[in-house]
mmCIF file of N, CA, C and O in Angstrom:
data_model
loop_
_atom_site.group_PDB
_atom_site.id
_atom_site.type_symbol
_atom_site.label_atom_id
_atom_site.label_comp_id
_atom_site.label_asym_id
_atom_site.label_seq_id
_atom_site.Cartn_x
_atom_site.Cartn_y
_atom_site.Cartn_z
ATOM 1 N N MET A 7 19.770 143.413 5.999
ATOM 2 C CA MET A 7 19.254 144.619 6.609
ATOM 3 C C MET A 7 18.092 144.312 7.550
ATOM 4 O O MET A 7 18.030 144.828 8.644
ATOM 5 N N PHE A 8 17.150 143.469 7.072
ATOM 6 C CA PHE A 8 16.005 143.138 7.917
ATOM 7 C C PHE A 8 16.437 142.397 9.178
ATOM 8 O O PHE A 8 15.937 142.671 10.268
ATOM 9 N N ALA A 9 17.373 141.478 9.030
ATOM 10 C CA ALA A 9 17.806 140.687 10.184
ATOM 11 C C ALA A 9 18.535 141.562 11.206
ATOM 12 O O ALA A 9 18.338 141.405 12.411
ATOM 13 N N VAL A 10 19.353 142.475 10.720
ATOM 14 C CA VAL A 10 20.071 143.375 11.637
ATOM 15 C C VAL A 10 19.083 144.222 12.423
ATOM 16 O O VAL A 10 19.197 144.356 13.647
ATOM 17 N N LEU A 11 18.102 144.786 11.734
ATOM 18 C CA LEU A 11 17.089 145.583 12.435
ATOM 19 C C LEU A 11 16.298 144.736 13.420
ATOM 20 O O LEU A 11 16.028 145.160 14.550
ATOM 21 N N PHE A 12 15.894 143.545 12.993
ATOM 22 C CA PHE A 12 15.113 142.666 13.860
ATOM 23 C C PHE A 12 15.857 142.370 15.157
ATOM 24 O O PHE A 12 15.327 142.566 16.250
ATOM 25 N N TRP A 13 17.100 141.916 15.047
ATOM 26 C CA TRP A 13 17.842 141.533 16.245
ATOM 27 C C TRP A 13 18.264 142.742 17.072
ATOM 28 O O TRP A 13 18.374 142.656 18.300
ATOM 29 N N THR A 14 18.471 143.875 16.438
ATOM 30 C CA THR A 14 18.773 145.093 17.187
ATOM 31 C C THR A 14 17.559 145.534 17.997
ATOM 32 O O THR A 14 17.684 145.965 19.142
ATOM 33 N N LEU A 15 16.371 145.400 17.420
ATOM 34 C CA LEU A 15 15.147 145.726 18.161
ATOM 35 C C LEU A 15 14.936 144.772 19.339
ATOM 36 O O LEU A 15 14.541 145.202 20.427
ATOM 37 N N ILE A 16 15.213 143.497 19.126
ATOM 38 C CA ILE A 16 15.106 142.533 20.231
ATOM 39 C C ILE A 16 16.117 142.883 21.321
ATOM 40 O O ILE A 16 15.791 142.874 22.511
ATOM 41 N N GLY A 17 17.346 143.202 20.927
ATOM 42 C CA GLY A 17 18.362 143.600 21.899
ATOM 43 C C GLY A 17 17.976 144.859 22.646
ATOM 44 O O GLY A 17 18.169 144.965 23.858
ATOM 45 N N ARG A 18 17.420 145.829 21.932
ATOM 46 C CA ARG A 18 16.969 147.067 22.579
ATOM 47 C C ARG A 18 15.892 146.757 23.622
ATOM 48 O O ARG A 18 15.907 147.304 24.727
ATOM 49 N N PHE A 19 14.955 145.889 23.266
ATOM 50 C CA PHE A 19 13.904 145.526 24.224
ATOM 51 C C PHE A 19 14.487 144.848 25.457
ATOM 52 O O PHE A 19 14.122 145.182 26.590
ATOM 53 N N LEU A 20 15.402 143.907 25.253
ATOM 54 C CA LEU A 20 15.996 143.204 26.400
ATOM 55 C C LEU A 20 16.811 144.149 27.273
ATOM 56 O O LEU A 20 16.768 144.050 28.505
ATOM 57 N N PHE A 21 17.557 145.055 26.665
ATOM 58 C CA PHE A 21 18.290 146.050 27.448
ATOM 59 C C PHE A 21 17.331 146.949 28.222
ATOM 60 O O PHE A 21 17.620 147.348 29.348
ATOM 61 N N SER A 22 16.198 147.300 27.613
ATOM 62 C CA SER A 22 15.261 148.202 28.295
ATOM 63 C C SER A 22 14.626 147.553 29.518
ATOM 64 O O SER A 22 14.094 148.256 30.381
ATOM 65 N N LEU A 23 14.683 146.230 29.608
ATOM 66 C CA LEU A 23 14.173 145.559 30.808
ATOM 67 C C LEU A 23 15.077 145.795 32.021
ATOM 68 O O LEU A 23 14.611 145.754 33.160
ATOM 69 N N PHE A 24 16.366 146.025 31.762
ATOM 70 C CA PHE A 24 17.334 146.135 32.845
ATOM 71 C C PHE A 24 17.963 147.514 33.014
ATOM 72 O O PHE A 24 18.535 147.805 34.056
ATOM 73 N N LEU A 25 17.876 148.349 31.977
ATOM 74 C CA LEU A 25 18.525 149.656 32.019
ATOM 75 C C LEU A 25 17.496 150.770 31.869
ATOM 76 O O LEU A 25 16.494 150.598 31.173
ATOM 77 N N PRO A 26 17.744 151.923 32.477
ATOM 78 C CA PRO A 26 16.849 153.065 32.245
ATOM 79 C C PRO A 26 17.017 153.572 30.802
ATOM 80 O O PRO A 26 18.036 153.322 30.157
ATOM 81 N N SER A 27 16.018 154.292 30.317
ATOM 82 C CA SER A 27 16.051 154.719 28.917
ATOM 83 C C SER A 27 17.182 155.702 28.617
ATOM 84 O O SER A 27 17.602 155.829 27.473
ATOM 85 N N ASP A 28 17.695 156.394 29.621
ATOM 86 C CA ASP A 28 18.793 157.340 29.398
ATOM 87 C C ASP A 28 20.136 156.785 29.896
ATOM 88 O O ASP A 28 21.022 157.533 30.283
ATOM 89 N N SER A 29 20.268 155.476 29.851
ATOM 90 C CA SER A 29 21.484 154.823 30.334
ATOM 91 C C SER A 29 22.704 155.224 29.503
ATOM 92 O O SER A 29 22.619 155.351 28.285
ATOM 93 N N PRO A 30 23.868 155.393 30.147
ATOM 94 C CA PRO A 30 25.091 155.707 29.397
ATOM 95 C C PRO A 30 25.765 154.467 28.788
ATOM 96 O O PRO A 30 26.816 154.584 28.174
ATOM 97 N N ASN A 31 25.162 153.298 28.948
ATOM 98 C CA ASN A 31 25.734 152.077 28.382
ATOM 99 C C ASN A 31 25.887 152.242 26.869
ATOM 100 O O ASN A 31 24.934 152.533 26.155
ATOM 101 N N TYR A 32 27.110 152.053 26.359
ATOM 102 C CA TYR A 32 27.384 152.348 24.950
ATOM 103 C C TYR A 32 26.660 151.396 24.001
ATOM 104 O O TYR A 32 26.276 151.798 22.893
ATOM 105 N N ILE A 33 26.447 150.155 24.376
ATOM 106 C CA ILE A 33 25.732 149.225 23.501
ATOM 107 C C ILE A 33 24.265 149.625 23.413
ATOM 108 O O ILE A 33 23.689 149.668 22.320
ATOM 109 N N PHE A 34 23.660 149.951 24.544
ATOM 110 C CA PHE A 34 22.256 150.364 24.544
ATOM 111 C C PHE A 34 22.076 151.676 23.780
ATOM 112 O O PHE A 34 21.097 151.848 23.042
ATOM 113 N N ARG A 35 23.012 152.599 23.934
ATOM 114 C CA ARG A 35 22.934 153.860 23.180
ATOM 115 C C ARG A 35 23.003 153.581 21.678
ATOM 116 O O ARG A 35 22.291 154.195 20.891
ATOM 117 N N TRP A 36 23.865 152.657 21.264
ATOM 118 C CA TRP A 36 23.990 152.319 19.855
ATOM 119 C C TRP A 36 22.706 151.654 19.346
ATOM 120 O O TRP A 36 22.247 151.960 18.245
ATOM 121 N N PHE A 37 22.115 150.753 20.125
ATOM 122 C CA PHE A 37 20.846 150.125 19.744
ATOM 123 C C PHE A 37 19.757 151.184 19.583
ATOM 124 O O PHE A 37 18.958 151.120 18.654
ATOM 125 N N ARG A 38 19.719 152.146 20.502
ATOM 126 C CA ARG A 38 18.723 153.221 20.391
ATOM 127 C C ARG A 38 18.967 154.052 19.142
ATOM 128 O O ARG A 38 18.025 154.410 18.433
ATOM 129 N N ARG A 39 20.221 154.358 18.864
ATOM 130 C CA ARG A 39 20.549 155.168 17.688
ATOM 131 C C ARG A 39 20.171 154.445 16.392
ATOM 132 O O ARG A 39 19.699 155.063 15.443
ATOM 133 N N LEU A 40 20.365 153.133 16.345
ATOM 134 C CA LEU A 40 20.041 152.369 15.145
ATOM 135 C C LEU A 40 18.543 152.193 14.930
ATOM 136 O O LEU A 40 18.104 151.995 13.791
ATOM 137 N N THR A 41 17.750 152.247 15.989
ATOM 138 C CA THR A 41 16.335 151.894 15.866
ATOM 139 C C THR A 41 15.364 153.033 16.155
ATOM 140 O O THR A 41 14.165 152.859 15.946
ATOM 141 N N ASP A 42 15.832 154.183 16.615
ATOM 142 C CA ASP A 42 14.915 155.278 16.925
ATOM 143 C C ASP A 42 14.089 155.699 15.710
ATOM 144 O O ASP A 42 12.902 155.989 15.832
ATOM 145 N N TRP A 43 14.706 155.727 14.539
ATOM 146 C CA TRP A 43 13.990 156.143 13.340
ATOM 147 C C TRP A 43 12.826 155.215 13.019
ATOM 148 O O TRP A 43 11.813 155.646 12.479
ATOM 149 N N LEU A 44 12.944 153.933 13.380
ATOM 150 C CA LEU A 44 11.892 152.967 13.087
ATOM 151 C C LEU A 44 10.781 153.004 14.131
ATOM 152 O O LEU A 44 9.625 152.730 13.818
ATOM 153 N N LEU A 45 11.126 153.358 15.354
ATOM 154 C CA LEU A 45 10.109 153.363 16.408
ATOM 155 C C LEU A 45 9.122 154.515 16.271
ATOM 156 O O LEU A 45 7.994 154.416 16.759
ATOM 157 N N ARG A 46 9.509 155.592 15.608
ATOM 158 C CA ARG A 46 8.578 156.725 15.441
ATOM 159 C C ARG A 46 7.335 156.340 14.648
ATOM 160 O O ARG A 46 6.219 156.573 15.110
ATOM 161 N N PRO A 47 7.461 155.752 13.449
ATOM 162 C CA PRO A 47 6.233 155.358 12.735
ATOM 163 C C PRO A 47 5.475 154.230 13.426
ATOM 164 O O PRO A 47 4.249 154.180 13.375
ATOM 165 N N VAL A 48 6.197 153.336 14.099
ATOM 166 C CA VAL A 48 5.522 152.260 14.825
ATOM 167 C C VAL A 48 4.722 152.841 15.982
ATOM 168 O O VAL A 48 3.588 152.425 16.238
ATOM 169 N N ALA A 49 5.273 153.821 16.674
ATOM 170 C CA ALA A 49 4.538 154.473 17.765
ATOM 171 C C ALA A 49 3.314 155.197 17.238
ATOM 172 O O ALA A 49 2.292 155.271 17.931
ATOM 173 N N TYR A 50 3.396 155.710 16.024
ATOM 174 C CA TYR A 50 2.270 156.434 15.444
ATOM 175 C C TYR A 50 1.091 155.505 15.156
ATOM 176 O O TYR A 50 -0.065 155.863 15.385
ATOM 177 N N ILE A 51 1.361 154.281 14.679
ATOM 178 C CA ILE A 51 0.282 153.359 14.320
ATOM 179 C C ILE A 51 -0.134 152.431 15.456
ATOM 180 O O ILE A 51 -1.144 151.751 15.346
ATOM 181 N N THR A 52 0.633 152.416 16.540
ATOM 182 C CA THR A 52 0.334 151.558 17.675
ATOM 183 C C THR A 52 -0.547 152.316 18.666
ATOM 184 O O THR A 52 -0.313 153.490 18.916
ATOM 185 N N PRO A 53 -1.552 151.658 19.243
ATOM 186 C CA PRO A 53 -2.391 152.342 20.229
ATOM 187 C C PRO A 53 -1.558 152.889 21.390
ATOM 188 O O PRO A 53 -0.566 152.283 21.815
ATOM 189 N N SER A 54 -1.963 154.032 21.907
ATOM 190 C CA SER A 54 -1.175 154.706 22.944
ATOM 191 C C SER A 54 -1.199 153.988 24.289
ATOM 192 O O SER A 54 -0.439 154.339 25.178
ATOM 193 N N ILE A 55 -2.035 152.978 24.434
ATOM 194 C CA ILE A 55 -2.071 152.223 25.689
ATOM 195 C C ILE A 55 -0.821 151.341 25.832
ATOM 196 O O ILE A 55 -0.454 150.948 26.940
ATOM 197 N N ILE A 56 -0.154 151.062 24.741
ATOM 198 C CA ILE A 56 1.077 150.262 24.764
ATOM 199 C C ILE A 56 2.205 151.123 25.323
ATOM 200 O O ILE A 56 2.463 152.208 24.816
ATOM 201 N N PRO A 57 2.908 150.651 26.363
ATOM 202 C CA PRO A 57 4.005 151.457 26.926
ATOM 203 C C PRO A 57 5.173 151.552 25.943
ATOM 204 O O PRO A 57 5.420 150.624 25.157
ATOM 205 N N PRO A 58 5.902 152.658 25.962
ATOM 206 C CA PRO A 58 7.021 152.847 25.015
ATOM 207 C C PRO A 58 8.064 151.729 25.002
ATOM 208 O O PRO A 58 8.554 151.383 23.923
ATOM 209 N N PRO A 59 8.427 151.112 26.142
ATOM 210 C CA PRO A 59 9.413 150.019 26.034
ATOM 211 C C PRO A 59 8.906 148.812 25.244
ATOM 212 O O PRO A 59 9.701 148.041 24.716
ATOM 213 N N ALA A 60 7.595 148.665 25.130
ATOM 214 C CA ALA A 60 7.037 147.523 24.390
ATOM 215 C C ALA A 60 6.962 147.780 22.889
ATOM 216 O O ALA A 60 6.550 146.893 22.139
ATOM 217 N N LEU A 61 7.358 148.952 22.442
ATOM 218 C CA LEU A 61 7.312 149.246 21.007
ATOM 219 C C LEU A 61 8.382 148.490 20.226
ATOM 220 O O LEU A 61 8.181 148.185 19.047
ATOM 221 N N ALA A 62 9.498 148.177 20.851
ATOM 222 C CA ALA A 62 10.576 147.479 20.137
ATOM 223 C C ALA A 62 10.146 146.095 19.644
ATOM 224 O O ALA A 62 10.379 145.772 18.471
ATOM 225 N N PRO A 63 9.502 145.243 20.457
ATOM 226 C CA PRO A 63 9.071 143.954 19.901
ATOM 227 C C PRO A 63 7.973 144.096 18.852
ATOM 228 O O PRO A 63 7.893 143.297 17.923
ATOM 229 N N ILE A 64 7.149 145.131 18.975
ATOM 230 C CA ILE A 64 6.117 145.370 17.955
ATOM 231 C C ILE A 64 6.788 145.761 16.639
ATOM 232 O O ILE A 64 6.406 145.279 15.570
ATOM 233 N N ALA A 65 7.797 146.612 16.719
ATOM 234 C CA ALA A 65 8.543 146.983 15.515
ATOM 235 C C ALA A 65 9.262 145.766 14.934
ATOM 236 O O ALA A 65 9.342 145.618 13.703
ATOM 237 N N ALA A 66 9.779 144.891 15.794
ATOM 238 C CA ALA A 66 10.434 143.674 15.310
ATOM 239 C C ALA A 66 9.437 142.794 14.564
ATOM 240 O O ALA A 66 9.772 142.181 13.540
ATOM 241 N N PHE A 67 8.202 142.737 15.042
ATOM 242 C CA PHE A 67 7.152 141.988 14.351
ATOM 243 C C PHE A 67 6.929 142.565 12.951
ATOM 244 O O PHE A 67 6.854 141.824 11.969
ATOM 245 N N TRP A 68 6.837 143.894 12.836
ATOM 246 C CA TRP A 68 6.628 144.518 11.533
ATOM 247 C C TRP A 68 7.814 144.284 10.606
ATOM 248 O O TRP A 68 7.644 144.121 9.391
ATOM 249 N N ILE A 69 9.016 144.271 11.155
ATOM 250 C CA ILE A 69 10.200 143.975 10.339
ATOM 251 C C ILE A 69 10.142 142.531 9.831
ATOM 252 O O ILE A 69 10.477 142.258 8.674
ATOM 253 N N ALA A 70 9.716 141.602 10.687
ATOM 254 C CA ALA A 70 9.591 140.205 10.259
ATOM 255 C C ALA A 70 8.558 140.074 9.145
ATOM 256 O O ALA A 70 8.776 139.348 8.159
ATOM 257 N N ILE A 71 7.442 140.792 9.267
ATOM 258 C CA ILE A 71 6.420 140.771 8.217
ATOM 259 C C ILE A 71 6.987 141.363 6.916
ATOM 260 O O ILE A 71 6.771 140.817 5.829
ATOM 261 N N ALA A 72 7.721 142.467 7.021
ATOM 262 C CA ALA A 72 8.320 143.088 5.836
ATOM 263 C C ALA A 72 9.307 142.132 5.165
ATOM 264 O O ALA A 72 9.397 142.087 3.931
ATOM 265 N N ARG A 73 10.017 141.359 5.965
ATOM 266 C CA ARG A 73 10.981 140.408 5.412
ATOM 267 C C ARG A 73 10.271 139.313 4.617
ATOM 268 O O ARG A 73 10.718 138.929 3.531
ATOM 269 N N VAL A 74 9.158 138.822 5.136
ATOM 270 C CA VAL A 74 8.387 137.795 4.428
ATOM 271 C C VAL A 74 7.803 138.372 3.134
ATOM 272 O O VAL A 74 7.859 137.728 2.080
ATOM 273 N N VAL A 75 7.258 139.575 3.204
ATOM 274 C CA VAL A 75 6.692 140.211 2.014
ATOM 275 C C VAL A 75 7.784 140.440 0.958
ATOM 276 O O VAL A 75 7.553 140.218 -0.234
ATOM 277 N N PHE A 76 8.959 140.843 1.397
ATOM 278 C CA PHE A 76 10.081 141.039 0.477
ATOM 279 C C PHE A 76 10.458 139.722 -0.200
ATOM 280 O O PHE A 76 10.699 139.680 -1.412
ATOM 281 N N PHE A 77 10.487 138.630 0.552
ATOM 282 C CA PHE A 77 10.794 137.328 -0.034
ATOM 283 C C PHE A 77 9.731 136.923 -1.046
ATOM 284 O O PHE A 77 10.057 136.422 -2.132
ATOM 285 N N ILE A 78 8.467 137.133 -0.705
ATOM 286 C CA ILE A 78 7.384 136.775 -1.624
ATOM 287 C C ILE A 78 7.504 137.580 -2.922
ATOM 288 O O ILE A 78 7.311 137.047 -4.016
ATOM 289 N N ALA A 79 7.830 138.860 -2.807
ATOM 290 C CA ALA A 79 7.996 139.697 -4.002
ATOM 291 C C ALA A 79 9.167 139.210 -4.852
ATOM 292 O O ALA A 79 9.060 139.142 -6.089
ATOM 293 N N LEU A 80 10.281 138.850 -4.206
ATOM 294 C CA LEU A 80 11.424 138.328 -4.959
ATOM 295 C C LEU A 80 11.084 136.993 -5.619
ATOM 296 O O LEU A 80 11.475 136.738 -6.762
ATOM 297 N N HIS A 81 10.351 136.159 -4.913
ATOM 298 C CA HIS A 81 9.968 134.858 -5.465
ATOM 299 C C HIS A 81 9.034 135.043 -6.657
ATOM 300 O O HIS A 81 9.181 134.342 -7.675
ATOM 301 N N ALA A 82 8.091 135.963 -6.549
ATOM 302 C CA ALA A 82 7.169 136.223 -7.658
ATOM 303 C C ALA A 82 7.907 136.764 -8.876
ATOM 304 O O ALA A 82 7.501 136.511 -10.021
ATOM 305 N N ALA A 83 8.989 137.487 -8.654
ATOM 306 C CA ALA A 83 9.779 138.028 -9.760
ATOM 307 C C ALA A 83 10.800 137.014 -10.292
ATOM 308 O O ALA A 83 11.529 137.310 -11.231
ATOM 309 N N GLY A 84 10.867 135.836 -9.677
ATOM 310 C CA GLY A 84 11.810 134.813 -10.122
ATOM 311 C C GLY A 84 13.237 135.061 -9.701
ATOM 312 O O GLY A 84 14.171 134.588 -10.339
ATOM 313 N N LEU A 85 13.436 135.806 -8.631
ATOM 314 C CA LEU A 85 14.779 136.173 -8.195
ATOM 315 C C LEU A 85 15.278 135.381 -6.988
ATOM 316 O O LEU A 85 16.328 135.700 -6.449
ATOM 317 N N THR A 86 14.557 134.363 -6.576
ATOM 318 C CA THR A 86 15.011 133.550 -5.453
ATOM 319 C C THR A 86 15.813 132.354 -5.981
ATOM 320 O O THR A 86 15.620 131.928 -7.119
ATOM 321 N N PRO A 87 16.706 131.798 -5.173
ATOM 322 C CA PRO A 87 17.499 130.648 -5.630
ATOM 323 C C PRO A 87 16.613 129.427 -5.895
ATOM 324 O O PRO A 87 15.584 129.231 -5.248
ATOM 325 N N ARG A 88 16.994 128.657 -6.846
ATOM 326 C CA ARG A 88 16.277 127.424 -7.176
ATOM 327 C C ARG A 88 16.880 126.270 -6.393
ATOM 328 O O ARG A 88 18.077 126.243 -6.116
ATOM 329 N N VAL A 89 16.053 125.283 -6.076
ATOM 330 C CA VAL A 89 16.519 124.071 -5.408
ATOM 331 C C VAL A 89 17.179 123.192 -6.460
ATOM 332 O O VAL A 89 16.628 122.983 -7.555
ATOM 333 N N ALA A 90 18.354 122.650 -6.160
ATOM 334 C CA ALA A 90 19.081 121.813 -7.121
ATOM 335 C C ALA A 90 18.282 120.558 -7.464
ATOM 336 O O ALA A 90 17.669 119.945 -6.597
ATOM 337 N N GLY A 91 18.278 120.209 -8.721
ATOM 338 C CA GLY A 91 17.609 118.981 -9.157
ATOM 339 C C GLY A 91 16.158 119.189 -9.532
ATOM 340 O O GLY A 91 15.463 118.231 -9.847
ATOM 341 N N GLN A 92 15.673 120.398 -9.515
ATOM 342 C CA GLN A 92 14.266 120.615 -9.878
ATOM 343 C C GLN A 92 14.160 121.488 -11.092
ATOM 344 O O GLN A 92 14.829 122.367 -11.375
#
């Protein structure tokens, strides 16, 4: 889930460099549909000086942080795979 969101946000950002925000491109529309819900809280906590197209990489950063925190929580609970031979 985290990886899909991360790469979709990166794709949305790259598409926004070349396409207008209301583009009829079906891939860009799908990326927007998958990530709009996440950009709202990110826009709320991000300073307003940041332009809206730059919110996608910021959201991707937060997703990457959430992924690391999730791994640390799983590791602390003993739910991560063990290395063979140890």
